[in-house]
PDB file of C-alpha atoms in Angstrom:
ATOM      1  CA  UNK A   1     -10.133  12.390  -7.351  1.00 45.00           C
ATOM      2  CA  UNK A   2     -12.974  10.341  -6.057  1.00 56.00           C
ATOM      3  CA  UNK A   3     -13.766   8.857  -9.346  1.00 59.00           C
ATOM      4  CA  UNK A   4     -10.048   8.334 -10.109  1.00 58.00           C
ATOM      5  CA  UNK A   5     -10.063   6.098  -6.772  1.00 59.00           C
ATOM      6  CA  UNK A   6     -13.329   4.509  -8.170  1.00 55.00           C
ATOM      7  CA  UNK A   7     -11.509   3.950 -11.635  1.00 60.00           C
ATOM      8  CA  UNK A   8      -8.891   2.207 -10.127  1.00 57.00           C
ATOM      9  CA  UNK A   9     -11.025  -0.243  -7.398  1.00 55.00           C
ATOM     10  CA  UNK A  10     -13.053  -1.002 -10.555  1.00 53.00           C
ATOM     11  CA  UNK A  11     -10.204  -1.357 -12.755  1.00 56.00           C
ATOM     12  CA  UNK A  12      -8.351  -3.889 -10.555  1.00 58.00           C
ATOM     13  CA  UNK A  13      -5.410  -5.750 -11.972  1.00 56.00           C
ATOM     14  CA  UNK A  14      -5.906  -9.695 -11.866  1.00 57.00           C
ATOM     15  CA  UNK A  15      -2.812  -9.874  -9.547  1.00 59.00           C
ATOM     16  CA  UNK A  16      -4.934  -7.206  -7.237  1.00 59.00           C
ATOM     17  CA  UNK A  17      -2.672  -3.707  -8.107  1.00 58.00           C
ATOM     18  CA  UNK A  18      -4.647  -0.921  -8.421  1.00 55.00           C
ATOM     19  CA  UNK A  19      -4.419   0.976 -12.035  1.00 53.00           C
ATOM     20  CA  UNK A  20      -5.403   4.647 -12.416  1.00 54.00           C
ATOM     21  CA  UNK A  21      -5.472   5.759 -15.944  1.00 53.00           C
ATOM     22  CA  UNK A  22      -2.798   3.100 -17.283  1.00 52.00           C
ATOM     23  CA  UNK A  23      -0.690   3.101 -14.524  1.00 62.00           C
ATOM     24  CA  UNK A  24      -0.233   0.073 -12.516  1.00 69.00           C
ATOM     25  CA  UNK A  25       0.410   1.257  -8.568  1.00 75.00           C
ATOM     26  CA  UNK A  26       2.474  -1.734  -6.704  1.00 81.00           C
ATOM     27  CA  UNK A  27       4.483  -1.741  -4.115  1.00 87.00           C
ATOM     28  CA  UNK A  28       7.413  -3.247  -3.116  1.00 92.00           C
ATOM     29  CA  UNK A  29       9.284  -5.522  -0.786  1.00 95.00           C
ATOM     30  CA  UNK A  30      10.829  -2.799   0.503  1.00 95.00           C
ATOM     31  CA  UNK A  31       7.705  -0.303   1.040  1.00 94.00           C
ATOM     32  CA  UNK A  32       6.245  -3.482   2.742  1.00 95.00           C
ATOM     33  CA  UNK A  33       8.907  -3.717   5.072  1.00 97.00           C
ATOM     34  CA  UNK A  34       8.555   0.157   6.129  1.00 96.00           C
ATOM     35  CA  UNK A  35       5.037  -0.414   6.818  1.00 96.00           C
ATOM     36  CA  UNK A  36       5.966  -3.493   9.356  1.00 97.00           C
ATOM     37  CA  UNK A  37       9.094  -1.137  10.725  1.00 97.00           C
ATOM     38  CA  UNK A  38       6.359   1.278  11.598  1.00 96.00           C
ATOM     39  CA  UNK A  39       4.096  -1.096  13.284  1.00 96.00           C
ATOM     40  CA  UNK A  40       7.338  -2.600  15.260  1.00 97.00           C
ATOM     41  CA  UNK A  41       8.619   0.448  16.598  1.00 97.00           C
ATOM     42  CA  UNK A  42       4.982   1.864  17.237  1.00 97.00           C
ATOM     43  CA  UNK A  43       4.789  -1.550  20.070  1.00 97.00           C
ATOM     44  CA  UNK A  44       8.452  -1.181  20.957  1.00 97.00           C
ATOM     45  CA  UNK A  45       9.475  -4.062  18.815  1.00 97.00           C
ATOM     46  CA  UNK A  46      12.631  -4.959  16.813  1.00 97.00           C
ATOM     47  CA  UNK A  47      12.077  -4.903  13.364  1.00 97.00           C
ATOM     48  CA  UNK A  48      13.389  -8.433  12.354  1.00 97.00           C
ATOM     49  CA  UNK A  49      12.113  -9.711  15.819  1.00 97.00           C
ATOM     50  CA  UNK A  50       8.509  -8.681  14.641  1.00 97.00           C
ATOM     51  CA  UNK A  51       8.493  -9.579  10.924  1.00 97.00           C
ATOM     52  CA  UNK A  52       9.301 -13.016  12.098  1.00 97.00           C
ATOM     53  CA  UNK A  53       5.866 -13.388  13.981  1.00 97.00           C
ATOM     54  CA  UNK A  54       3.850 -12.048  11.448  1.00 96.00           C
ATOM     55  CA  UNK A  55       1.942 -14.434   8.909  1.00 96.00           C
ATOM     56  CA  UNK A  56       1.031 -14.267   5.625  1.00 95.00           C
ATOM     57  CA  UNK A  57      -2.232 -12.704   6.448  1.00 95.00           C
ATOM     58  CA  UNK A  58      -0.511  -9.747   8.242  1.00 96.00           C
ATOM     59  CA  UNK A  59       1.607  -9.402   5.809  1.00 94.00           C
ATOM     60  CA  UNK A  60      -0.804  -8.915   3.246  1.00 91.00           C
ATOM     61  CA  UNK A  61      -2.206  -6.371   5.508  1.00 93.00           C
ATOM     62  CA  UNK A  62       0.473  -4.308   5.410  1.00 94.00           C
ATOM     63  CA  UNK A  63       1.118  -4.716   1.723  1.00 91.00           C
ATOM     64  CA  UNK A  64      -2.180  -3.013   0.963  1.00 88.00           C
ATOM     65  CA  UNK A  65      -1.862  -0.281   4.048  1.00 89.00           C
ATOM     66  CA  UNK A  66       0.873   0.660   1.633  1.00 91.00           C
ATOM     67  CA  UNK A  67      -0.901   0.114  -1.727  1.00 87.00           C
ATOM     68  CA  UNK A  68      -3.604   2.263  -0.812  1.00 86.00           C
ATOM     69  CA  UNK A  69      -0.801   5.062   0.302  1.00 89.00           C
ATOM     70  CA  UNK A  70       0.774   5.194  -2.574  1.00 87.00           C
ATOM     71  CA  UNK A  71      -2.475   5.094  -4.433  1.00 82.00           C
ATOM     72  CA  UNK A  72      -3.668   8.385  -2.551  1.00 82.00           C
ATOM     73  CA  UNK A  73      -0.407   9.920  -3.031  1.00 85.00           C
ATOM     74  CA  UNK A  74      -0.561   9.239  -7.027  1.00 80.00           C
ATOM     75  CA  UNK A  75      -3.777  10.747  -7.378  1.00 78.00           C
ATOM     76  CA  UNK A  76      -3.513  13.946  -4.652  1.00 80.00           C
ATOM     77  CA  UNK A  77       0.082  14.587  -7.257  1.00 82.00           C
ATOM     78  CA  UNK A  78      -2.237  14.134 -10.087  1.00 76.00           C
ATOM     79  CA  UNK A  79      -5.425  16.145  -8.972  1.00 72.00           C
ATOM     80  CA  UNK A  80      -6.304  18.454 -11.745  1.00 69.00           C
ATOM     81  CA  UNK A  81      -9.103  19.972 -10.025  1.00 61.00           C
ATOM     82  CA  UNK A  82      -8.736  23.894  -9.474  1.00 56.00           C
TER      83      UNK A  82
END
């Protein structure tokens, strides 16, 4: 799977989503969201409370903590290798 992941750094998507093998990995609003949940209630935070201080920076942060999750997860379901 290490040259999968290398396939799909190298094969970048202009808009910056990964794509393994044709498949474009994204993520959404909504995965973003769990990833900032996580970080709020890991510093004792409120959810809403905490998105609201975070910039755009952080939030782009968190968007690709959750790209590159979902990328390892598509290629451990996909390892062929016996």
């Amino acid at each position: 799977w290490v040259a999968m992941a290398h396939e799909a750094i190298v094969r970048r998507a202009a808009d910056g989503r990964l794509a393994v093998n044709n498949e474009n990995i994204a993520v959404t609003e909504e995965e973003i969201d769990a990833k900032i949940k996580e970080q709020a209630t890991a510093m004792g935070k409120e959810f809403e409370d905490y998105k609201k201080t975070i910039n755009e920076r952080q939030k782009s942060y968190f968007e690709n903590n959750a790209l590159i999750e979902k990328m390892f997860d598509f290629l451990l379901k996909n390892n062929n290798v016996d």
